[in-house]
Short mmCIF file of C-alpha atoms in Angstrom, two decimals:
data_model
loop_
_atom_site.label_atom_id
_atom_site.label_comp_id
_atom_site.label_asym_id
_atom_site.label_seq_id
_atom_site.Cartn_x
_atom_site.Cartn_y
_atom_site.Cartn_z
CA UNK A 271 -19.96 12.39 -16.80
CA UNK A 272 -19.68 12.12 -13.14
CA UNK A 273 -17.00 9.51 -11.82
CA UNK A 274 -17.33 7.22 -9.05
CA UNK A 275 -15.10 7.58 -6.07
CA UNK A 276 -13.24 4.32 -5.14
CA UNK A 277 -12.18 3.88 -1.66
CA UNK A 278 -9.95 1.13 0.01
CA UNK A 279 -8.95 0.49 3.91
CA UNK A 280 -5.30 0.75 4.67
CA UNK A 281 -4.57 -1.28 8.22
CA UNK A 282 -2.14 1.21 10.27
CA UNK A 283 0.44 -1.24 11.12
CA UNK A 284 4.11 -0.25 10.80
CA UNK A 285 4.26 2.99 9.12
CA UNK A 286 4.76 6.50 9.82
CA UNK A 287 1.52 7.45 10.52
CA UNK A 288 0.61 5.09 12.92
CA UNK A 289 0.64 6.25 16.37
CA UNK A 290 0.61 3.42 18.79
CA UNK A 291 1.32 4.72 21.75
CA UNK A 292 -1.89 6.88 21.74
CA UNK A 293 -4.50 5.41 24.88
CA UNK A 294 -6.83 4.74 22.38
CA UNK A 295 -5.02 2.47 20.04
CA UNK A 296 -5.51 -1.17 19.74
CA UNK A 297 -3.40 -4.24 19.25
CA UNK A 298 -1.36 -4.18 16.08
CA UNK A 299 -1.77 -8.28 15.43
CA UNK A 300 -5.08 -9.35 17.45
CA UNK A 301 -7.48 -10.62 15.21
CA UNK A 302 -10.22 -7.96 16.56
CA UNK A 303 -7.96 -5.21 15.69
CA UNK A 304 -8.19 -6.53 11.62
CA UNK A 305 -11.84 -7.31 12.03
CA UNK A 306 -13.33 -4.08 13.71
CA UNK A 307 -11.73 -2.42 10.37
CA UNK A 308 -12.48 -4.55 7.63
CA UNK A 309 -16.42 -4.38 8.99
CA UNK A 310 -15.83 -0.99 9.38
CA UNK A 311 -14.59 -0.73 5.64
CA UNK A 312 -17.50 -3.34 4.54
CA UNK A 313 -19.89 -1.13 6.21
CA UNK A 314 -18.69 2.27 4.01
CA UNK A 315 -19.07 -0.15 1.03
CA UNK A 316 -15.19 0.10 0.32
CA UNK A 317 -13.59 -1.51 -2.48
CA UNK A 318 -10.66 -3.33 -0.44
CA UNK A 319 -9.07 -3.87 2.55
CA UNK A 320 -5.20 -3.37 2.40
CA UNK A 321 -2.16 -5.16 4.28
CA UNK A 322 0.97 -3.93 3.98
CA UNK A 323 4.06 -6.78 4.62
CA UNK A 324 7.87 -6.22 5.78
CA UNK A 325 10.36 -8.75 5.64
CA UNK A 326 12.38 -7.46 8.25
CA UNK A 327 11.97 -4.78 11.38
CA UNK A 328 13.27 -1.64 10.69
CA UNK A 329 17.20 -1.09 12.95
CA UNK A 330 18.92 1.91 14.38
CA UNK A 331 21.66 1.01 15.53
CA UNK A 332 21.21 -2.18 15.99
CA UNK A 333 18.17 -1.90 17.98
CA UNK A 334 14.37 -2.07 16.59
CA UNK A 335 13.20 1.38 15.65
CA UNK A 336 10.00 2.26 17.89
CA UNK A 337 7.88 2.20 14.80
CA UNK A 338 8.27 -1.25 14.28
CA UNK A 339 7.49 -2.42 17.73
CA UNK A 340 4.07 -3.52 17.25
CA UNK A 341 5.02 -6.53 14.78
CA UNK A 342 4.29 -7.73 11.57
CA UNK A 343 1.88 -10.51 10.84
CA UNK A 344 1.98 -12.22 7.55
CA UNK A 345 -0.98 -10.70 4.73
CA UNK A 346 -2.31 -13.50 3.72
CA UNK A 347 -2.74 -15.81 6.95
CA UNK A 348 -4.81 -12.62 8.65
CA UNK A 349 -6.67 -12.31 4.69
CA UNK A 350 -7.47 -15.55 4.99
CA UNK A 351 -9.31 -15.43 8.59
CA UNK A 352 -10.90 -12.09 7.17
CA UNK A 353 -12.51 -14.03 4.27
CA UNK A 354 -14.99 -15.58 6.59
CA UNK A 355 -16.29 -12.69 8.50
CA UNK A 356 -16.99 -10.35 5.51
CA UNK A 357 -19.05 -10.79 2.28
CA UNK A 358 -18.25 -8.52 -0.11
CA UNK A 359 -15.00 -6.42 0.74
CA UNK A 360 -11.69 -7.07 -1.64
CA UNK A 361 -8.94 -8.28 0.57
CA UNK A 362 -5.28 -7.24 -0.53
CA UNK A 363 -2.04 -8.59 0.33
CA UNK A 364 1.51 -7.09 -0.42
CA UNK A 365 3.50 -10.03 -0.64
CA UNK A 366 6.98 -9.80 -2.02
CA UNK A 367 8.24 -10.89 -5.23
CA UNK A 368 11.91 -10.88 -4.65
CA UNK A 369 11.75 -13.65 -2.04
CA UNK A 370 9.30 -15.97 -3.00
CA UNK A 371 8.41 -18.26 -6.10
CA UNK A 372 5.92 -17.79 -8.32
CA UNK A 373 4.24 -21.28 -8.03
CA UNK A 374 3.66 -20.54 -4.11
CA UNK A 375 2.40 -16.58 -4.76
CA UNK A 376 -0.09 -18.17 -7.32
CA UNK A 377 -1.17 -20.82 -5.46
CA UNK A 378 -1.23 -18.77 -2.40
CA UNK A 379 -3.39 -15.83 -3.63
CA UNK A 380 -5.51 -18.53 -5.55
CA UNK A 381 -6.57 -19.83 -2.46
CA UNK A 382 -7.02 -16.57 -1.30
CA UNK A 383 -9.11 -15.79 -3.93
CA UNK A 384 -11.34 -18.95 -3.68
CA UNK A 385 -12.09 -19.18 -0.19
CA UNK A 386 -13.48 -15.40 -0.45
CA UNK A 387 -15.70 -16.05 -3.72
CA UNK A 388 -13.70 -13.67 -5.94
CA UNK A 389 -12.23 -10.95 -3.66
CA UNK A 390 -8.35 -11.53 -3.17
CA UNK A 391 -5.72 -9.02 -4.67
CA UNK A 392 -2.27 -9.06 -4.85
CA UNK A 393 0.36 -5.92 -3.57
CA UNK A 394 3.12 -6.92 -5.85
CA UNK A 395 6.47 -5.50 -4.29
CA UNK A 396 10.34 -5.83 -4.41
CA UNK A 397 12.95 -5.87 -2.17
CA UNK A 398 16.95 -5.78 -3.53
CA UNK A 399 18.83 -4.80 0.27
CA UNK A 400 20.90 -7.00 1.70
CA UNK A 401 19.68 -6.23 5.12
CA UNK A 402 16.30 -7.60 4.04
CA UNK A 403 17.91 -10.37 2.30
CA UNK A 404 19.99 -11.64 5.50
CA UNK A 405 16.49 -13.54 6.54
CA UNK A 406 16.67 -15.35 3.36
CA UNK A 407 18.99 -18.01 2.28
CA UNK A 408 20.39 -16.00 -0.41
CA UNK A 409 20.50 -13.31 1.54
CA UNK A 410 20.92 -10.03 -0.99
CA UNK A 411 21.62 -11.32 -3.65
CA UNK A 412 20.22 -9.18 -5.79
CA UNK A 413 21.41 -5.74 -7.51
CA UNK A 414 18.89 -3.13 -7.31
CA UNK A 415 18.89 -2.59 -10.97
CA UNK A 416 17.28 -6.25 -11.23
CA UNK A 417 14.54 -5.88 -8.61
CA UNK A 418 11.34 -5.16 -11.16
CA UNK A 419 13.14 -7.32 -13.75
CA UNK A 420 12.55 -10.31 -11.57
CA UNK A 421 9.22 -8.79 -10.10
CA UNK A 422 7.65 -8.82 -14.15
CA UNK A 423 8.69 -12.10 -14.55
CA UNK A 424 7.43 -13.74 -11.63
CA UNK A 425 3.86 -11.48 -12.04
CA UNK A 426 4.19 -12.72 -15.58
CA UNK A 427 4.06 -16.59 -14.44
CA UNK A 428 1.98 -16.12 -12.10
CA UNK A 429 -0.64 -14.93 -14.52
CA UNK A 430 0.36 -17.92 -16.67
CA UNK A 431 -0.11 -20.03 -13.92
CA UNK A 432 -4.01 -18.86 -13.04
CA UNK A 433 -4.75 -18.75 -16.76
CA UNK A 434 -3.50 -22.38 -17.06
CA UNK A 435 -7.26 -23.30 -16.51
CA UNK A 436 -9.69 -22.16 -19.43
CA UNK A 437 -13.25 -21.36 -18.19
CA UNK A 438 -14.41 -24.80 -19.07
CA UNK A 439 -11.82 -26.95 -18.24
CA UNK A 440 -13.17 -28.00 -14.98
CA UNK A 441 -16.18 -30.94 -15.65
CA UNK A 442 -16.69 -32.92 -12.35
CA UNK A 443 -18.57 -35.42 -14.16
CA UNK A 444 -19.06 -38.12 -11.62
CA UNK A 445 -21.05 -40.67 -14.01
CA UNK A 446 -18.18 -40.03 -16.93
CA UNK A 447 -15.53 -40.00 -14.06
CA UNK A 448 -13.75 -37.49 -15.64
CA UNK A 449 -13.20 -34.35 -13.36
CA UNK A 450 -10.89 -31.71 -15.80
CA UNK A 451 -10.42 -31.98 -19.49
CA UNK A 452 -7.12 -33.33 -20.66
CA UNK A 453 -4.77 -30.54 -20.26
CA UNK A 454 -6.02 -28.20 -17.33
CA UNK A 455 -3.84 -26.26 -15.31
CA UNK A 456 -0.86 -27.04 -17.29
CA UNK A 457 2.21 -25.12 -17.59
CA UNK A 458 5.43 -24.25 -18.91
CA UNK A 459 8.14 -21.16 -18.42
CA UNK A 460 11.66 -20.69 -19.19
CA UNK A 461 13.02 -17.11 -18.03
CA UNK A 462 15.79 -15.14 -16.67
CA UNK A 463 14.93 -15.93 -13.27
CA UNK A 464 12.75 -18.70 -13.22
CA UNK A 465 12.53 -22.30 -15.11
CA UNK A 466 9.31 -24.13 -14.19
CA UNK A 467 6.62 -26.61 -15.70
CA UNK A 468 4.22 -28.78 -14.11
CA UNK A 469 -0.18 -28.63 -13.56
CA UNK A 470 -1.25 -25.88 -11.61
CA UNK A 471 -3.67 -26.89 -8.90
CA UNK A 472 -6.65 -24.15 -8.69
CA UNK A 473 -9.57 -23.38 -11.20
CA UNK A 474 -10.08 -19.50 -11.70
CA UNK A 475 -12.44 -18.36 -9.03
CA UNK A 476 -15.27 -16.27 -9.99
CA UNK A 477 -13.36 -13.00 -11.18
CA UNK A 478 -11.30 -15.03 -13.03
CA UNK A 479 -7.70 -14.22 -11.18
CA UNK A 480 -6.88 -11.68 -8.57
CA UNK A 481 -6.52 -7.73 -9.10
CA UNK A 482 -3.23 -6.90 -9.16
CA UNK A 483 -1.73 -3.68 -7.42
CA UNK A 484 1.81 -2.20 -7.67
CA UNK A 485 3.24 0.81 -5.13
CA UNK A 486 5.70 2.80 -7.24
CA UNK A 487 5.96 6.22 -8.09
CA UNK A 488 9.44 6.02 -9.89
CA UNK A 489 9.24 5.87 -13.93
CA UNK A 490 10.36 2.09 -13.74
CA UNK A 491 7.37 1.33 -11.03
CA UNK A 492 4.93 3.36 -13.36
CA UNK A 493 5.58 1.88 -16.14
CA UNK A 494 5.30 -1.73 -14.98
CA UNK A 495 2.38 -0.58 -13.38
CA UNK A 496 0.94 0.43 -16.78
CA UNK A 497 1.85 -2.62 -18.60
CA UNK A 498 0.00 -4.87 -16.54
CA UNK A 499 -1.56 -3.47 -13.06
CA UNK A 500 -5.09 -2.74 -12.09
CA UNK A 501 -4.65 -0.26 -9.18
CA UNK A 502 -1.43 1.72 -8.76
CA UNK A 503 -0.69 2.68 -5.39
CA UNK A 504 1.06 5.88 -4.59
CA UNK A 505 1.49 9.18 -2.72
CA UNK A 506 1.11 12.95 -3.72
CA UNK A 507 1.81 16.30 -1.61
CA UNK A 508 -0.53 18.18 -3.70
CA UNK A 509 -3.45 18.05 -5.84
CA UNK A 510 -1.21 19.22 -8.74
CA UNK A 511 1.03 16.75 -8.38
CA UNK A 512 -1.65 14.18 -8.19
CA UNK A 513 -2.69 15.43 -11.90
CA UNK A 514 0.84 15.61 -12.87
CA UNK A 515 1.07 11.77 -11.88
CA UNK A 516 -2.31 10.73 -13.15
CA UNK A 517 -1.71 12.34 -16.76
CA UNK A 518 1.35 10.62 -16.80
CA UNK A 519 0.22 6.97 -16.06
CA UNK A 520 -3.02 6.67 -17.64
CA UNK A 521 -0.84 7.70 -20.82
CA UNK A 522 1.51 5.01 -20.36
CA UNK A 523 -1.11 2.37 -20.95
CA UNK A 524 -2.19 2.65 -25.24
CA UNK A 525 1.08 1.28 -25.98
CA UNK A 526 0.03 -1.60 -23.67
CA UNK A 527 -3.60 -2.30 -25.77
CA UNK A 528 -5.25 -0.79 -22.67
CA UNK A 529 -7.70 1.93 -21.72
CA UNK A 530 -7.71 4.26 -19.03
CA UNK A 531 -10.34 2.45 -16.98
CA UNK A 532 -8.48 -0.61 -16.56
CA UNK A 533 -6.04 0.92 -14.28
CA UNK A 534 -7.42 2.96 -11.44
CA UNK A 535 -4.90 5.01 -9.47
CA UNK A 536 -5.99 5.19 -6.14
CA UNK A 537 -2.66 7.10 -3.61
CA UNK A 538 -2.38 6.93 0.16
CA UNK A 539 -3.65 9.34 2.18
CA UNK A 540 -4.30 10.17 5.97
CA UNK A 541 -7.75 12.39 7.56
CA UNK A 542 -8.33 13.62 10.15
CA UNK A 543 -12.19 14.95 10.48
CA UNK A 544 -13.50 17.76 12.74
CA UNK A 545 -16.96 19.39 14.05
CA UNK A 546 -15.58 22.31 12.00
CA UNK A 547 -12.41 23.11 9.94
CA UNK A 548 -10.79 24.67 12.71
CA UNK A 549 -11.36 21.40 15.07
CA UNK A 550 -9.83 19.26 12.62
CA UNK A 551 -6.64 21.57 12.20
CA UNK A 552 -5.93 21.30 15.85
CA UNK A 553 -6.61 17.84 16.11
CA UNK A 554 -4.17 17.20 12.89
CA UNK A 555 -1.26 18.87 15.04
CA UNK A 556 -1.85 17.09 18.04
CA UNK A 557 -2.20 13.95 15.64
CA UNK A 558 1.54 15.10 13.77
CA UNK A 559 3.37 15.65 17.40
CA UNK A 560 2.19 11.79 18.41
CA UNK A 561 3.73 10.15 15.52
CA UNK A 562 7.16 12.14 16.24
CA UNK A 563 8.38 11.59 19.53
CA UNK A 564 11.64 13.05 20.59
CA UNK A 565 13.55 9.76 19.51
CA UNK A 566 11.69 9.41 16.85
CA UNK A 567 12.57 13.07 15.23
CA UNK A 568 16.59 11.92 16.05
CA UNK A 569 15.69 8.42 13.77
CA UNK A 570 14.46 10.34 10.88
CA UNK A 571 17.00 13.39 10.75
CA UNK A 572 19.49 10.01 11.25
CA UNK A 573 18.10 8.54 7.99
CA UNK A 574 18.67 12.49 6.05
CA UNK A 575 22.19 13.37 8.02
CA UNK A 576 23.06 9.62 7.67
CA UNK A 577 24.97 10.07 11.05
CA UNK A 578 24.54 9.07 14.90
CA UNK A 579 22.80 12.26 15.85
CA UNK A 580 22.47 10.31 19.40
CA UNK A 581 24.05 13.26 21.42
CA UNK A 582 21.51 15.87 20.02
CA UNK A 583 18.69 17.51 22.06
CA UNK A 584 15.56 16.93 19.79
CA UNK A 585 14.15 20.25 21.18
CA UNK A 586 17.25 22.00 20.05
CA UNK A 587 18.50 23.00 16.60
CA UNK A 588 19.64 20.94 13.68
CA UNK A 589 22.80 19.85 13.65
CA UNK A 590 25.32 21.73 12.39
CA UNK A 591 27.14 18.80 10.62
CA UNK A 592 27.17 17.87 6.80
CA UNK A 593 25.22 15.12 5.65
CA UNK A 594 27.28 11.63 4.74
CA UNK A 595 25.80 9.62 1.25
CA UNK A 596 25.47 5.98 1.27
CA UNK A 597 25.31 5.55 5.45
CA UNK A 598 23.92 2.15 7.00
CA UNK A 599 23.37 3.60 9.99
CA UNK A 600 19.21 3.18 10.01
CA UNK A 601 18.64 -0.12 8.71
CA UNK A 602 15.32 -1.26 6.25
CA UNK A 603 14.32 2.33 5.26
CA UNK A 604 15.33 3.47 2.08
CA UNK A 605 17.67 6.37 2.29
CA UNK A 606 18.73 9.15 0.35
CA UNK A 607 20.88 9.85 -2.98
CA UNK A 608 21.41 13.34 -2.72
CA UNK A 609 20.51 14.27 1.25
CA UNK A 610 22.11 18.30 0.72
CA UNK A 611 19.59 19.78 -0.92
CA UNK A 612 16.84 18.51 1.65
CA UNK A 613 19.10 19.66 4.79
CA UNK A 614 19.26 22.95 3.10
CA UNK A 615 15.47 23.32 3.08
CA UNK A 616 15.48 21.94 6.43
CA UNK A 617 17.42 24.64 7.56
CA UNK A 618 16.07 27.23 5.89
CA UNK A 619 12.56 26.32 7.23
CA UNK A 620 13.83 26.31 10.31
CA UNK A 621 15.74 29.36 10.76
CA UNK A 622 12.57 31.11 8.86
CA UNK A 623 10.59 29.70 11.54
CA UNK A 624 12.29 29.31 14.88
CA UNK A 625 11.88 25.31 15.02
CA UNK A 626 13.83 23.15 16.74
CA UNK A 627 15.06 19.67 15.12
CA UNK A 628 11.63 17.82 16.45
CA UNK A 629 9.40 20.41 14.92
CA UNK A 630 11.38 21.15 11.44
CA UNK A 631 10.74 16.64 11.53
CA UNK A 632 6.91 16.88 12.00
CA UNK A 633 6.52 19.86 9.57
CA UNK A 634 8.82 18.08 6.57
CA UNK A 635 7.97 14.54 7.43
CA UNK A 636 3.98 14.67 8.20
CA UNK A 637 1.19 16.14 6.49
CA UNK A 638 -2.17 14.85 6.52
CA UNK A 639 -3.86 15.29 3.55
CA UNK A 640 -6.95 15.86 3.89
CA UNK A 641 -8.32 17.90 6.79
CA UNK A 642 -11.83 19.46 7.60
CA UNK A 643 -15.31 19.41 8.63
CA UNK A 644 -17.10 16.21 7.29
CA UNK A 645 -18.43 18.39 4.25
CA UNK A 646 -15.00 19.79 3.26
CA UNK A 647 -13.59 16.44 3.46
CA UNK A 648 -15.86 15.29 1.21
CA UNK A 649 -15.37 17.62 -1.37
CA UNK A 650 -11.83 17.70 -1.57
CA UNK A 651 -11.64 14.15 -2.12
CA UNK A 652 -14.49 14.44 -4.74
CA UNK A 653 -12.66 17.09 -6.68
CA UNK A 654 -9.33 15.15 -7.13
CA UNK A 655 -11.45 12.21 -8.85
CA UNK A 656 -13.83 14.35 -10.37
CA UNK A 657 -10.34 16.57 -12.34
CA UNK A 658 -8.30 13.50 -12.80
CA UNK A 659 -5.88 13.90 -9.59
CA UNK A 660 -6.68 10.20 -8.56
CA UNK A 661 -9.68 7.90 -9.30
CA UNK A 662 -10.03 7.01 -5.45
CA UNK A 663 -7.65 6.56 -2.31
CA UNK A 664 -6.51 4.05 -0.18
CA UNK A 665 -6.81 5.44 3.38
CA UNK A 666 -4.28 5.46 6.04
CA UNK A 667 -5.74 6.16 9.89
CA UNK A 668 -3.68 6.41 12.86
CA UNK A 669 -5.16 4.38 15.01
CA UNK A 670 -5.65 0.53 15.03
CA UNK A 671 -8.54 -0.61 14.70
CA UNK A 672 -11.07 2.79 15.03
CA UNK A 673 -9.06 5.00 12.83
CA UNK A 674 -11.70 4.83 10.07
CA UNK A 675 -14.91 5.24 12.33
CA UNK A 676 -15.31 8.98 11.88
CA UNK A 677 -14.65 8.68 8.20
CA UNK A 678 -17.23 6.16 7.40
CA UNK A 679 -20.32 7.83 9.67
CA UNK A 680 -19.47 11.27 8.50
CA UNK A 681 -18.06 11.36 5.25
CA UNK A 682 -19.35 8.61 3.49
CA UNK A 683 -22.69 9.34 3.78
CA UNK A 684 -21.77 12.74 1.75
CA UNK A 685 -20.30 11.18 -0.82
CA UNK A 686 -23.31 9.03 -1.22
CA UNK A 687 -25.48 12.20 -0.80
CA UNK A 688 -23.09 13.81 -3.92
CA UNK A 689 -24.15 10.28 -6.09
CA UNK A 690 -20.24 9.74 -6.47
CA UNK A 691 -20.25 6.77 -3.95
CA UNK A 692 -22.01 3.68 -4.02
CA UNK A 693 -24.66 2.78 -1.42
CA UNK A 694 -24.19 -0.76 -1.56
CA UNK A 695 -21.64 -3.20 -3.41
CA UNK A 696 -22.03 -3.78 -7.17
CA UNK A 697 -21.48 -7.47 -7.20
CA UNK A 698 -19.67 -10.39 -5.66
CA UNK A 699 -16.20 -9.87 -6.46
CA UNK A 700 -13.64 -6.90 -6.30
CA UNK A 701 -13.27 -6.93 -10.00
CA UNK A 702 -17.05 -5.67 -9.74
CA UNK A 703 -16.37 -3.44 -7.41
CA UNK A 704 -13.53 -1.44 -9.08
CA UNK A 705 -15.21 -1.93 -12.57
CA UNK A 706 -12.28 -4.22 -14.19
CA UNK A 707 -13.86 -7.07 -16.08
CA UNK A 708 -13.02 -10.57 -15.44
#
């Protein structure tokens, strides 16, 4: 049986990928920027548009990584403005579970999820660093170790909290004068982290509550993922490894009474499209030098090295010094346990290949992964659904807001042509798009 391709809108934002600098990029918070893309999404007939969330902008030392210049407005604020100039597209938020309650989140993403008839979702993810922490009152408080125990608790209320309403609870009976039965929206929880009761103060909206994604590719993140996530949101290098990870999570969920449809693994990924193959390889390079600039290559072989590498001529060699474990000298980006076998590869890669520090960073760090003609796009992303590498993809462009133009007037309509993409939406609500029942 042929399977459908799912596809969701990542906005660039502050990542990696996103080159900002480029003349044709856009504002990173005007509200045209979010539009242009979510109508550009809406008009491929994508499943959801994604916003990724950070606490706190990225340091080296002490000073705000260029990355992170652009800023970071807050998910569901720009969701919420979103939800009145589309009509069908899902609308995701990552909002964090470590530093907020789950009364608020539920509440929050209810609102969400009524004001757009059925098409909010909900990013769950954690944060345990006390750099992060330091804008919160208690301020990193929290051991890494605990960071999903808390995040499956407060998912696990919040659930509560949305099913506190059955499906006919709500009467608005204006000649009874009775507008709920006895008994809606209340509830009751006494955890680890969290000791609540009280009425919860939403109905369901029409899919019921919102889909819930969770970004992990660790075996902790998988497995909560499996036990009670619709999409899982990852990355893979390879098509192999995409199979590898796939195999691995859809056979996670039997022990949870699920089946394999009701979680739909959809990774990241970047494009870049071309007139022909060629084209799109040379673009891709030119693409790869933008998002590492000379200061940029120092802040990410900072991050491996864990030292000041200040003093260093990007366009020179690596350094010659050993790496240091357990550094704070980049600040909000996760680092690395075990940073000498990765400078060994560096360096061999290098010396193989004559490249200086810059270029060893912009081969190691970024790879798009998909790259071709319109028609070999299409067919590489067809084959990883159609042999179980992914059931869709959640794509990253780098550039705000037109990043996804070429995508959706050249590959999209290939898909369609292939019948493994929709032509238009299959209901009202993103449960109907990614085939999840209420």
């Amino acid at each position: 049986m042929t399977k459908q391709v799912h596809l969701a809108a990542h906005f660039p934002g502050v990542n990696n990928t996103t080159v900002w600098s480029d003349p044709a990029a856009g504002s990173q918070i005007d509200f045209g920027s979010f539009r242009h893309l979510a109508e550009t999404a809406e008009r491929g007939t994508f499943d959801f548009f994604f916003l990724a969330e950070g606490l706190r902008l990225r340091e080296v030392k002490g000073r705000i990584h260029d990355l992170d210049v652009v800023g970071r407005p807050e998910s569901l604020t720009v969701l919420s403005a979103l939800a009145a100039v589309t009509t069908h597209l899902g609308l995701a938020a990552t909002v964090n579970s470590t530093f907020n309650e789950p009364y608020d989140l539920a509440k929050r993403l209810a609102t969400l999820d009524q004001l757009s008839g059925g098409r909010a979702a909900w990013n769950v993810v954690t944060s345990w660093d006390a750099f992060t922490g330091e804008n919160f009152r208690r301020g990193g408080y929290l051991d890494k170790s605990d960071r999903y125990v808390r995040a499956q608790e407060s998912l696990r209320i919040v659930r509560k909290l949305w099913d506190s309403w059955a499906a006919d609870d709500l009467i608005a009976d204006q000649v009874a004068g009775r507008f709920a039965r006895e008994g809606a929206g209340a509830f009751a929880d006494d955890g680890d982290h969290f000791r609540i009761s009280g009425r919860f103060g939403l109905p369901p909206s029409p899919q019921g509550r919102p889909v819930i994604i969770q970004a992990g590719d660790s075996d902790q993140g998988r497995e909560f993922a499996a036990s009670g996530a619709d999409v899982i949101f990852s990355r893979h290098g390879t098509f192999a490894a995409g199979q590898t990870f796939y195999k691995d999570v859809k056979a996670r969920l039997a022990k949870y009474g699920r089946s394999e449809d009701s979680l739909k693994i959809m990774p990241a990924v970047t494009v870049v499209v071309g007139d022909t193959d060629a084209d799109a390889v040379e673009k891709a390079a030119y693409i790869r030098e933008q998002q590492v600039s000379g200061p940029t290559a120092l802040v990410l072989a900072e991050l491996l090295w864990g030292r000041d590498l200040s003093a260093y001529d990007p366009d020179g060699p690596l350094p010659e010094l050993e790496p240091v474990v357990g550094s704070s000298v980049t600040q909000g980006r996760v680092g690395y346990n075990d940073p000498g076998p990765i400078v060994a590869e560096w360096r061999a890669q290098a010396e193989a290949h004559g490249w200086s520090l810059r270029e060893t960073v912009i081969n190691q760090q970024n790879r798009q992964t998909f790259i071709g003609s319109p028609a070999t796009v299409a067919e590489a992303i067809n084959r990883h659904v159609q042999e179980d590498a992914a059931d869709g993809f959640v794509l990253v462009p780098h550039l705000t807001p037109t990043g996804l133009d070429d995508f959706v007037d050249r590959v999209v309509p290939l898909l369609r042509e292939r019948g493994v993409f929709r032509t238009e939406y299959a209901g009202p609500t993103l449960r109907d798009q990614l085939g999840l029942r209420r």
